[in-house]
Short mmCIF file of C-alpha atoms and ligand atoms in Angstrom, two decimals:
data_model
loop_
_atom_site.label_atom_id
_atom_site.label_comp_id
_atom_site.label_asym_id
_atom_site.label_seq_id
_atom_site.Cartn_x
_atom_site.Cartn_y
_atom_site.Cartn_z
CA MET A 1 0.07 0.09 -0.01
CA THR A 2 1.49 3.55 -0.95
CA ARG A 3 1.85 5.84 1.80
CA GLU A 4 1.18 9.50 1.46
CA LYS A 5 3.89 11.90 2.50
CA LEU A 6 2.60 13.67 5.51
CA ARG A 7 2.86 17.32 6.21
CA ILE A 8 1.53 17.98 9.65
CA GLY A 9 0.10 20.99 11.26
CA LEU A 10 0.37 20.54 14.94
CA PHE A 11 -1.88 22.38 17.43
CA GLY A 12 -0.37 22.42 20.91
CA TYR A 13 3.21 21.87 22.18
CA GLY A 14 2.51 20.84 25.89
CA CYS A 15 2.99 17.49 27.47
CA VAL A 16 1.76 15.48 24.55
CA GLY A 17 2.83 17.76 21.85
CA GLN A 18 6.37 17.61 22.78
CA GLY A 19 6.12 13.77 23.58
CA LEU A 20 4.90 13.39 20.03
CA HIS A 21 7.87 15.57 18.71
CA ASP A 22 10.35 13.29 20.60
CA VAL A 23 8.98 9.96 19.44
CA LEU A 24 8.73 11.28 15.92
CA ILE A 25 12.44 12.25 15.93
CA LYS A 26 13.26 8.79 17.32
CA SER A 27 11.12 6.79 15.15
CA SER A 28 13.68 6.07 12.36
CA GLY A 29 11.12 3.99 10.15
CA PHE A 30 8.50 6.59 9.80
CA LYS A 31 8.95 10.09 8.22
CA ALA A 32 6.53 12.93 8.78
CA ASP A 33 7.33 16.64 8.66
CA ILE A 34 5.89 18.83 11.28
CA VAL A 35 5.38 21.96 9.00
CA ARG A 36 4.01 24.41 11.77
CA ILE A 37 2.91 24.36 15.37
CA CYS A 38 0.11 26.46 16.81
CA VAL A 39 0.33 27.60 20.50
CA LYS A 40 -1.23 30.08 22.69
CA ASP A 41 1.08 31.73 25.16
CA ARG A 42 3.43 34.28 23.31
CA THR A 43 5.62 34.74 26.50
CA LYS A 44 6.65 31.08 27.00
CA GLU A 45 10.11 29.79 26.31
CA ARG A 46 10.21 27.03 23.73
CA ARG A 47 12.79 24.23 23.48
CA ILE A 48 12.96 24.62 19.53
CA PRO A 49 13.42 27.84 17.48
CA MET A 50 10.31 30.32 17.38
CA SER A 51 10.31 30.17 13.60
CA ASN A 52 8.50 26.78 14.10
CA PHE A 53 5.47 28.53 15.85
CA THR A 54 2.39 30.43 14.99
CA PHE A 55 -0.21 31.81 17.34
CA ASP A 56 -2.96 32.12 14.50
CA LYS A 57 -4.80 28.78 13.87
CA TYR A 58 -5.59 29.98 10.35
CA ASP A 59 -1.85 29.85 9.36
CA ILE A 60 -2.27 26.08 9.61
CA LEU A 61 -5.77 25.52 8.79
CA ASN A 62 -5.48 27.64 5.66
CA ASP A 63 -2.30 26.16 4.40
CA LYS A 64 -2.95 23.87 1.39
CA SER A 65 0.48 22.08 1.69
CA ILE A 66 -0.48 20.71 5.13
CA ASN A 67 -2.49 17.49 4.69
CA LEU A 68 -2.85 16.22 8.29
CA ILE A 69 -3.85 18.16 11.45
CA VAL A 70 -2.63 16.79 14.82
CA GLU A 71 -4.79 18.44 17.51
CA LEU A 72 -3.08 18.25 21.06
CA ILE A 73 -4.35 21.21 22.89
CA ASP A 74 -6.16 21.36 26.34
CA ASP A 75 -9.15 23.59 25.38
CA ALA A 76 -11.97 21.35 24.22
CA ASP A 77 -14.11 24.12 22.71
CA GLU A 78 -11.11 25.56 20.63
CA ALA A 79 -10.19 21.90 19.63
CA PHE A 80 -13.62 21.28 18.37
CA ILE A 81 -13.40 24.49 16.37
CA ILE A 82 -10.05 23.36 14.78
CA ALA A 83 -11.16 19.67 14.18
CA LYS A 84 -14.36 20.80 12.41
CA THR A 85 -12.75 23.39 10.31
CA ALA A 86 -9.98 21.06 9.17
CA MET A 87 -12.54 18.18 8.25
CA THR A 88 -14.78 20.60 6.39
CA ASN A 89 -11.67 21.79 4.52
CA GLY A 90 -11.00 18.15 3.61
CA LYS A 91 -8.10 17.58 6.05
CA ASN A 92 -7.63 14.56 8.20
CA VAL A 93 -7.28 14.95 11.85
CA VAL A 94 -5.57 13.18 14.63
CA THR A 95 -6.55 14.29 18.17
CA ALA A 96 -6.18 13.15 21.75
CA ASN A 97 -8.96 15.33 23.30
CA LYS A 98 -11.47 13.08 24.91
CA LYS A 99 -13.62 15.93 26.20
CA MET A 100 -14.14 17.33 22.77
CA LEU A 101 -14.65 13.84 21.21
CA ALA A 102 -17.23 12.69 23.91
CA ILE A 103 -19.32 15.99 23.73
CA HIS A 104 -19.40 16.12 19.96
CA PHE A 105 -19.05 12.37 19.20
CA LYS A 106 -22.20 11.93 16.78
CA GLU A 107 -21.39 15.17 14.97
CA LEU A 108 -17.72 14.28 14.41
CA VAL A 109 -18.71 10.72 13.03
CA GLU A 110 -21.02 12.42 10.66
CA LEU A 111 -18.47 15.04 9.55
CA GLN A 112 -16.03 12.28 8.71
CA GLU A 113 -18.75 10.65 6.42
CA LYS A 114 -19.93 13.82 4.94
CA TYR A 115 -16.43 15.29 3.94
CA LYS A 116 -14.77 11.86 3.34
CA VAL A 117 -12.02 12.59 5.84
CA SER A 118 -10.65 10.47 8.74
CA LEU A 119 -10.56 11.51 12.51
CA LEU A 120 -8.31 9.05 14.65
CA TYR A 121 -8.07 9.38 18.41
CA GLU A 122 -6.30 6.29 19.88
CA ALA A 123 -4.61 8.48 22.68
CA SER A 124 -7.87 9.78 23.85
CA ALA A 125 -8.85 6.68 25.83
CA GLY A 126 -6.31 4.61 27.73
CA ALA A 127 -3.30 6.63 26.10
CA SER A 128 -0.71 3.98 25.19
CA ILE A 129 -3.33 1.04 25.15
CA PRO A 130 -4.77 0.35 21.78
CA ILE A 131 -8.28 -0.07 22.99
CA ILE A 132 -10.01 1.92 20.25
CA ARG A 133 -8.46 0.18 17.16
CA ASN A 134 -9.02 -3.23 18.89
CA LEU A 135 -12.69 -2.63 19.58
CA GLU A 136 -12.96 -1.61 15.85
CA GLU A 137 -10.89 -4.46 14.22
CA TYR A 138 -10.58 -7.29 16.58
CA TYR A 139 -13.86 -7.22 18.47
CA ASP A 140 -15.89 -6.26 15.47
CA ASN A 141 -17.89 -9.52 15.35
CA GLU A 142 -17.68 -10.36 19.22
CA LEU A 143 -20.69 -10.12 21.50
CA LEU A 144 -19.15 -7.90 24.13
CA TYR A 145 -20.64 -8.43 27.56
CA SER A 146 -18.82 -5.54 29.15
CA ILE A 147 -15.78 -3.27 29.24
CA ARG A 148 -14.41 -1.90 32.44
CA GLY A 149 -11.09 -0.76 33.51
CA ILE A 150 -8.92 2.06 34.95
CA LEU A 151 -8.84 4.80 32.39
CA ASN A 152 -7.51 7.86 34.32
CA GLY A 153 -3.87 7.78 35.10
CA SER A 154 -3.96 10.79 37.44
CA THR A 155 -6.59 9.46 39.82
CA ASN A 156 -4.90 6.10 39.74
CA TYR A 157 -1.60 7.68 40.61
CA ILE A 158 -3.29 9.64 43.57
CA LEU A 159 -5.03 6.51 44.90
CA THR A 160 -1.83 4.45 44.73
CA ARG A 161 0.20 7.02 46.64
CA MET A 162 -2.47 7.47 49.23
CA TYR A 163 -2.94 3.64 49.58
CA ASN A 164 0.75 2.56 49.50
CA GLU A 165 2.58 5.57 51.09
CA GLY A 166 -0.17 7.15 53.26
CA VAL A 167 0.35 10.47 51.48
CA THR A 168 -2.60 13.10 51.74
CA TYR A 169 -4.99 13.60 48.88
CA SER A 170 -3.84 17.04 48.18
CA GLN A 171 -0.04 16.17 48.25
CA ALA A 172 -0.72 13.10 45.88
CA LEU A 173 -2.78 15.46 43.45
CA SER A 174 0.16 17.91 43.39
CA GLU A 175 2.68 15.29 42.43
CA ALA A 176 0.25 13.91 39.72
CA LYS A 177 0.21 17.64 38.42
CA GLU A 178 3.94 17.97 38.49
CA LYS A 179 4.61 14.63 36.65
CA GLY A 180 2.29 15.85 33.88
CA PHE A 181 -0.38 12.99 34.65
CA ALA A 182 -3.20 15.47 35.47
CA GLU A 183 -5.37 17.54 33.10
CA SER A 184 -4.76 21.29 33.03
CA ASP A 185 -8.14 21.43 35.06
CA PRO A 186 -7.61 18.54 37.60
CA LYS A 187 -11.17 18.50 38.41
CA LEU A 188 -11.75 16.73 34.97
CA ASP A 189 -9.55 13.89 36.54
CA VAL A 190 -10.67 13.70 40.27
CA GLU A 191 -14.31 14.28 39.76
CA GLY A 192 -14.54 11.43 37.33
CA TRP A 193 -15.22 13.61 34.13
CA ASP A 194 -12.20 12.36 32.19
CA ALA A 195 -12.91 8.70 32.89
CA LYS A 196 -16.45 9.25 31.75
CA TYR A 197 -15.50 10.92 28.50
CA LYS A 198 -13.15 8.10 27.77
CA LEU A 199 -16.05 5.62 28.61
CA CYS A 200 -18.29 7.25 26.23
CA ILE A 201 -15.79 6.97 23.39
CA ILE A 202 -15.13 3.33 24.13
CA THR A 203 -18.97 2.86 24.23
CA GLY A 204 -19.22 4.20 20.65
CA HIS A 205 -16.72 1.47 19.36
CA ALA A 206 -17.94 -1.42 21.54
CA TYR A 207 -21.53 -0.87 21.22
CA GLY A 208 -22.34 1.68 18.54
CA LEU A 209 -24.02 4.16 20.70
CA PHE A 210 -22.87 7.89 20.71
CA LEU A 211 -24.08 8.60 24.19
CA ASP A 212 -24.42 12.27 25.57
CA PRO A 213 -21.98 12.22 28.41
CA ASP A 214 -24.73 13.89 30.54
CA GLN A 215 -26.69 10.79 30.43
CA VAL A 216 -23.99 8.82 32.25
CA PHE A 217 -23.53 8.74 35.96
CA HIS A 218 -20.03 9.61 37.07
CA TYR A 219 -18.65 10.00 40.57
CA GLY A 220 -14.88 10.68 41.41
CA ILE A 221 -12.50 10.60 44.33
CA THR A 222 -12.58 14.03 45.86
CA THR A 223 -14.28 12.99 49.09
CA ILE A 224 -12.08 9.86 49.81
CA SER A 225 -11.04 9.84 53.43
CA GLU A 226 -8.36 7.80 55.50
CA PHE A 227 -11.40 5.91 56.95
CA ASP A 228 -12.18 4.57 53.54
CA ILE A 229 -8.69 3.44 52.79
CA GLN A 230 -8.40 1.91 56.15
CA TYR A 231 -11.70 -0.06 55.49
CA ALA A 232 -10.48 -1.22 52.05
CA LYS A 233 -7.11 -2.26 53.53
CA GLU A 234 -8.67 -4.24 56.32
CA LYS A 235 -10.70 -6.30 53.92
CA GLY A 236 -7.70 -6.89 51.54
CA PHE A 237 -9.17 -4.51 49.03
CA LYS A 238 -7.68 -1.49 46.89
CA ILE A 239 -9.84 1.36 45.67
CA LYS A 240 -9.56 2.36 42.17
CA LEU A 241 -11.81 4.58 39.80
CA VAL A 242 -13.41 2.07 37.54
CA PRO A 243 -15.70 3.02 34.60
CA TYR A 244 -18.03 0.21 33.30
CA VAL A 245 -20.25 -0.43 30.41
CA GLY A 246 -21.91 -3.48 29.69
CA LYS A 247 -25.08 -5.16 28.51
CA THR A 248 -28.19 -5.46 30.51
CA ASN A 249 -30.05 -7.39 27.78
CA ASP A 250 -29.35 -8.24 24.05
CA ASN A 251 -30.00 -4.69 22.85
CA THR A 252 -29.70 -2.46 25.90
CA ILE A 253 -26.57 -1.23 27.69
CA THR A 254 -25.82 0.49 30.92
CA SER A 255 -22.65 2.48 32.07
CA PHE A 256 -21.31 4.37 34.98
CA VAL A 257 -18.21 5.61 36.52
CA LEU A 258 -17.50 4.84 40.18
CA PRO A 259 -14.71 3.94 42.60
CA ARG A 260 -14.62 0.32 43.00
CA PHE A 261 -13.18 -2.18 45.65
CA LEU A 262 -10.84 -4.68 44.10
CA SER A 263 -9.54 -7.85 45.71
CA SER A 264 -6.10 -9.21 45.00
CA ASP A 265 -7.25 -11.88 42.61
CA LYS A 266 -8.64 -9.21 40.10
CA TYR A 267 -6.44 -8.05 37.18
CA LEU A 268 -6.95 -4.41 37.96
CA PHE A 269 -5.65 -4.82 41.48
CA ASN A 270 -1.97 -4.43 40.47
CA VAL A 271 -2.68 -1.61 37.92
CA ASP A 272 -0.96 1.09 40.01
CA ASN A 273 0.33 4.59 39.63
CA GLU A 274 -0.11 6.18 36.11
CA TYR A 275 -0.89 2.88 34.49
CA ASN A 276 -4.23 1.99 33.02
CA GLY A 277 -5.80 -1.34 32.52
CA VAL A 278 -9.00 -2.36 30.60
CA ILE A 279 -10.89 -5.60 30.81
CA ALA A 280 -13.18 -6.85 27.90
CA GLU A 281 -15.68 -9.60 28.67
CA ALA A 282 -16.95 -11.37 25.55
CA ALA A 283 -18.84 -14.26 24.56
CA PHE A 284 -16.27 -15.96 22.47
CA ALA A 285 -12.87 -14.50 23.42
CA ASP A 286 -13.95 -14.64 27.22
CA LYS A 287 -11.96 -12.24 29.37
CA GLN A 288 -8.97 -10.12 28.09
CA PHE A 289 -6.98 -7.70 29.90
CA PHE A 290 -5.03 -4.82 28.49
CA TYR A 291 -2.44 -2.97 30.34
CA GLY A 292 -0.23 0.04 29.66
CA LYS A 293 0.68 3.63 30.48
CA GLY A 294 -2.39 5.81 30.70
CA ALA A 295 -0.77 9.30 30.98
CA GLY A 296 2.54 10.96 30.01
CA GLY A 297 3.82 12.66 27.10
CA HIS A 298 5.75 9.78 25.48
CA ALA A 299 3.09 7.19 26.07
CA ALA A 300 0.35 9.45 24.70
CA GLY A 301 2.69 10.76 21.97
CA PHE A 302 3.39 7.36 20.81
CA ALA A 303 -0.30 6.66 20.33
CA VAL A 304 -0.65 9.74 18.45
CA LEU A 305 2.17 8.63 16.24
CA SER A 306 0.45 5.26 15.75
CA ASP A 307 -2.64 7.26 14.40
CA ILE A 308 -0.40 9.39 12.14
CA SER A 309 1.05 6.26 10.72
CA ALA A 310 -2.33 4.55 10.24
CA ASN A 311 -3.51 7.79 8.66
CA SER A 312 -0.62 7.68 6.08
CA TYR A 313 -2.10 4.39 4.76
CA GLY A 314 -5.62 5.66 4.52
CA TYR A 315 -6.93 4.11 7.68
CA ARG A 316 -10.39 5.20 8.85
CA TYR A 317 -12.61 3.90 11.77
CA GLU A 318 -15.60 2.33 10.20
CA TYR A 319 -17.89 2.40 13.32
CA LYS A 320 -18.69 -1.20 12.77
CA LYS A 321 -20.90 -1.68 15.79
CA TYR A 322 -22.85 1.29 14.84
CA GLN A 323 -23.20 0.04 11.41
CA GLN A 324 -24.40 -3.32 12.84
CA GLY A 325 -26.86 -1.43 15.09
CA THR A 326 -27.61 -4.42 17.52
CA VAL A 327 -27.68 -2.15 20.59
CA SER A 328 -30.31 0.28 20.45
CA ASP A 329 -31.18 1.33 24.17
CA TYR A 330 -29.39 2.69 27.14
CA THR A 331 -30.78 2.34 30.72
CA ARG A 332 -29.94 3.48 34.08
CA ASP A 333 -32.37 0.91 35.74
CA PHE A 334 -29.59 -1.14 37.08
CA LYS A 335 -28.87 -2.35 40.63
CA LEU A 336 -25.49 -1.98 42.21
CA GLU A 337 -24.27 -3.02 45.53
CA ILE A 338 -22.30 0.02 46.99
CA TYR A 339 -20.43 0.95 50.18
CA LEU A 340 -21.51 4.43 51.52
CA ARG A 341 -19.42 6.24 54.04
CA TYR A 342 -21.57 8.92 55.71
CA ARG A 343 -22.08 11.00 58.93
CA ASN A 344 -25.70 11.45 59.28
CA GLU A 345 -28.83 9.21 58.70
CA LYS A 346 -30.43 11.96 56.39
CA GLU A 347 -27.71 11.45 54.05
CA ARG A 348 -28.16 7.66 53.97
CA GLU A 349 -31.91 8.00 53.40
CA LEU A 350 -31.26 9.83 50.13
CA PHE A 351 -29.91 6.61 48.47
CA GLY A 352 -32.95 4.51 49.06
CA PHE A 353 -31.16 1.41 49.88
CA GLU A 354 -33.14 -1.77 48.82
CA GLU A 355 -31.03 -4.55 50.63
CA VAL A 356 -28.45 -3.97 53.52
CA SER A 357 -25.81 -6.54 54.14
CA GLU A 358 -23.37 -4.56 56.41
CA TYR A 359 -23.65 -1.65 58.77
CA PHE A 360 -21.29 0.23 61.12
CA SER A 361 -21.70 3.15 63.32
CA GLY A 362 -18.71 4.87 64.95
CA ARG A 363 -18.03 7.93 66.73
CA PHE A 364 -17.12 9.98 63.59
CA ASN A 365 -18.03 7.81 60.61
CA LYS A 366 -20.84 5.40 59.61
CA TYR A 367 -20.96 3.10 56.57
CA VAL A 368 -23.45 0.82 54.96
CA ILE A 369 -23.19 -1.73 52.26
CA GLY A 370 -26.31 -2.42 50.40
CA VAL A 371 -28.08 -2.27 47.03
CA VAL A 372 -29.17 0.81 45.36
CA ASN A 373 -30.45 1.69 41.76
CA LEU A 374 -28.13 3.49 39.30
CA GLU A 375 -31.11 5.77 38.37
CA ARG A 376 -31.40 6.98 42.07
CA LEU A 377 -27.46 7.69 42.05
CA TYR A 378 -28.09 9.66 38.80
CA THR A 379 -30.86 11.86 40.41
CA LEU A 380 -28.59 12.74 43.45
CA ARG A 381 -25.71 13.62 41.17
CA GLU A 382 -25.71 17.39 41.68
CA GLN A 383 -26.24 17.05 45.54
CA LEU A 384 -23.67 14.46 45.77
CA ARG A 385 -20.83 17.08 45.24
CA ASP A 386 -21.75 18.69 48.53
CA LEU A 387 -22.34 15.73 50.76
CA ASP A 388 -19.61 14.50 53.09
CA VAL A 389 -19.93 10.97 51.92
CA PHE A 390 -17.91 8.46 49.73
CA ILE A 391 -19.26 5.77 47.44
CA VAL A 392 -17.56 2.73 46.32
CA ASN A 393 -18.95 0.00 44.07
CA THR A 394 -18.29 -3.22 45.91
CA GLY A 395 -18.45 -5.07 42.47
CA ARG A 396 -20.16 -8.03 44.10
CA LYS A 397 -22.89 -9.90 42.27
CA PHE A 398 -26.06 -10.42 44.33
N1 NAP B 401 -0.95 14.64 29.33
C1 NAP B 401 -1.38 13.16 29.11
O1 NAP B 401 -0.88 12.38 29.65
C2 NAP B 401 -2.58 12.96 28.09
C3 NAP B 401 -2.74 11.66 27.70
C4 NAP B 401 -3.85 11.45 26.78
C5 NAP B 401 -4.48 12.62 26.32
N2 NAP B 401 -4.25 13.75 26.59
C6 NAP B 401 -4.93 14.92 25.91
O2 NAP B 401 -3.97 15.53 25.09
C7 NAP B 401 -4.43 16.90 25.13
C8 NAP B 401 -3.20 17.81 25.42
O3 NAP B 401 -2.79 17.59 26.84
P1 NAP B 401 -1.34 18.04 27.45
O4 NAP B 401 -1.25 17.33 28.56
O5 NAP B 401 -0.42 17.98 26.37
O6 NAP B 401 -1.88 19.68 27.69
P2 NAP B 401 -0.88 20.64 28.04
O7 NAP B 401 0.50 20.13 28.55
O8 NAP B 401 -1.38 21.67 29.08
O9 NAP B 401 -0.49 21.48 26.77
C9 NAP B 401 -1.50 22.18 26.06
C10 NAP B 401 -0.91 22.79 24.74
O10 NAP B 401 -2.07 23.39 24.09
C11 NAP B 401 -1.76 24.73 23.66
N3 NAP B 401 -3.08 25.51 23.62
C12 NAP B 401 -4.14 25.63 24.54
N4 NAP B 401 -5.12 26.39 23.99
C13 NAP B 401 -4.61 26.65 22.86
C14 NAP B 401 -5.24 27.45 21.74
N5 NAP B 401 -6.49 28.08 21.88
N6 NAP B 401 -4.57 27.51 20.59
C15 NAP B 401 -3.40 26.95 20.40
N7 NAP B 401 -2.78 26.22 21.37
C16 NAP B 401 -3.48 26.05 22.51
C17 NAP B 401 -0.99 25.20 25.01
O11 NAP B 401 -0.11 26.32 24.36
P3 NAP B 401 0.90 26.99 25.21
O12 NAP B 401 2.14 26.26 25.12
O13 NAP B 401 1.24 28.33 24.56
O14 NAP B 401 0.50 27.41 26.68
C18 NAP B 401 -0.07 24.06 25.24
O15 NAP B 401 1.03 23.83 24.25
C19 NAP B 401 -5.65 17.21 25.90
O16 NAP B 401 -6.75 17.04 25.18
C20 NAP B 401 -5.53 15.94 26.99
O17 NAP B 401 -6.71 15.65 27.43
C21 NAP B 401 -3.20 14.07 27.62
#
C-alpha cells in the first residue's frame, strides 16, 4: 500500500505535543514533517526555535500544503473548532482530546462521512493502550458483555500514593500535576469527568451508541478519606476509579463511573500509579486484559504517532458496531451494591437502599453496604458534590 507523504500542522506543544515530537524524531522507520506548530502563550520559552510556531490557527488551517492536522491542545471548545474546520476543508485529523470527542461524538462521526475524511483518536482513551482500534478491528464481530477498567492515570496515581505511602489527597494531587499526569483542569480527573469521556468514546466503538455524556452517571475520588482507605485495607481491597459499560440484555446497555473495591485476585488490583488497564468480557474471546501507561507525554505521544502512521495508509474507523446496530437502548435502571460512608442518617436515606448487608456506626463515621439503583444515584448527582460521603461500588454480584 502506498503511503502519502505527511505534512503535519500541529496544535499544542505541551506534554503530549512535545512527547509526540520526541517519538517522531526517534522513530527512524517513519517520516513525517511537522510544518508548523500553533500554540497560545506568546511569552513562554520554547525548546525549539520560534520560527516553528504560530499563534494564529488559520496559518495552519488555510495552508494547502498541510495534509494532516494533529490537535493536542487542552481546550475542548477550541479543539472542536479546529477539528471541524479542518475536516470541513477536507483535511484528516488526529486528536487526543477526549472531552471534545465525547461531547461532539455523533457530529464528528457525521463530519467524517460527509467530507470523506478521517478522524483518529487512539490516545484519547487509555493513552498507550490500543483499545479503540482493537474494539474496531478485533472485536468487530464479538458479542461484548462488558468493558471496564482504569482509564484515568492521574486518579490512579493519587489513589496508589494514598494507599501505598499514606500521603494526603492534596499532596498526591500536586505530585500528579508535577509529573504531567493530570489535566490542566484537574477537576476533570478527580471528579470522574475524564474517565466518563473516555468511557463514552469506548462505548461508541464497543456498542455503537454515541451517548451524551450527561446521560452517564459519574462519581470521582474528591471525598475519599483515610477511613475509606483503612476499611479497604482491612478487607484486603484496593480502591480504584473504574468506569463500566455493559449489556443488560441483548439490545440494551448501561454505564457509569464509580470508585470500586478490588480484591487481590482481580486483574485491575495490580494496575498502579499512572498505569491503565482495560478488561473486555466477551462471549467467544472470554476475558481479556490490556495494560499500559495511561498518561505521560511519550506514552500518549506514541499513540498519536500510531494514528499518524495509520493515517498515512488511509486508515479510517468504520464504526462497525454502529453500522451493525444491534444495541439500540441505554438504561440506568440497574442495581448495584455500594459501600456508602456517611455521617448522618438523612444522607443515607437519600440513597434508598433496597437491601443492606453490612452496617457500622462509629464516633465519627458510619458506613452501610447495600443495593441501590443507578437511576437513584443519577438523580442525586448534583447533590452528591456537596455531601460528606464517599461511595464505592463493591463489584459483588447479588
Ligand atoms: N497529558 C497526558 O498524559 C494526556 C494523555 C492522553 C491525552 N491527553 C490529551 O491531550 C491533550 C493535550 O494535553 P497536554 O497534557 O499535552 O496539555 P498541556 O501540557 O497543558 O499543553 C496544552 C497545549 O495546548 C496549547 N493550547 C491551549 N489552548 C490553545 C489554543 N487556543 N490555541 C493553540 N494552542 C493552545 C498550549 O499552548 P501554550 O504552550 O502556549 O500554553 C499547550 O502547548 C488534551 O486534550 C489531553 O486531554 C493528555
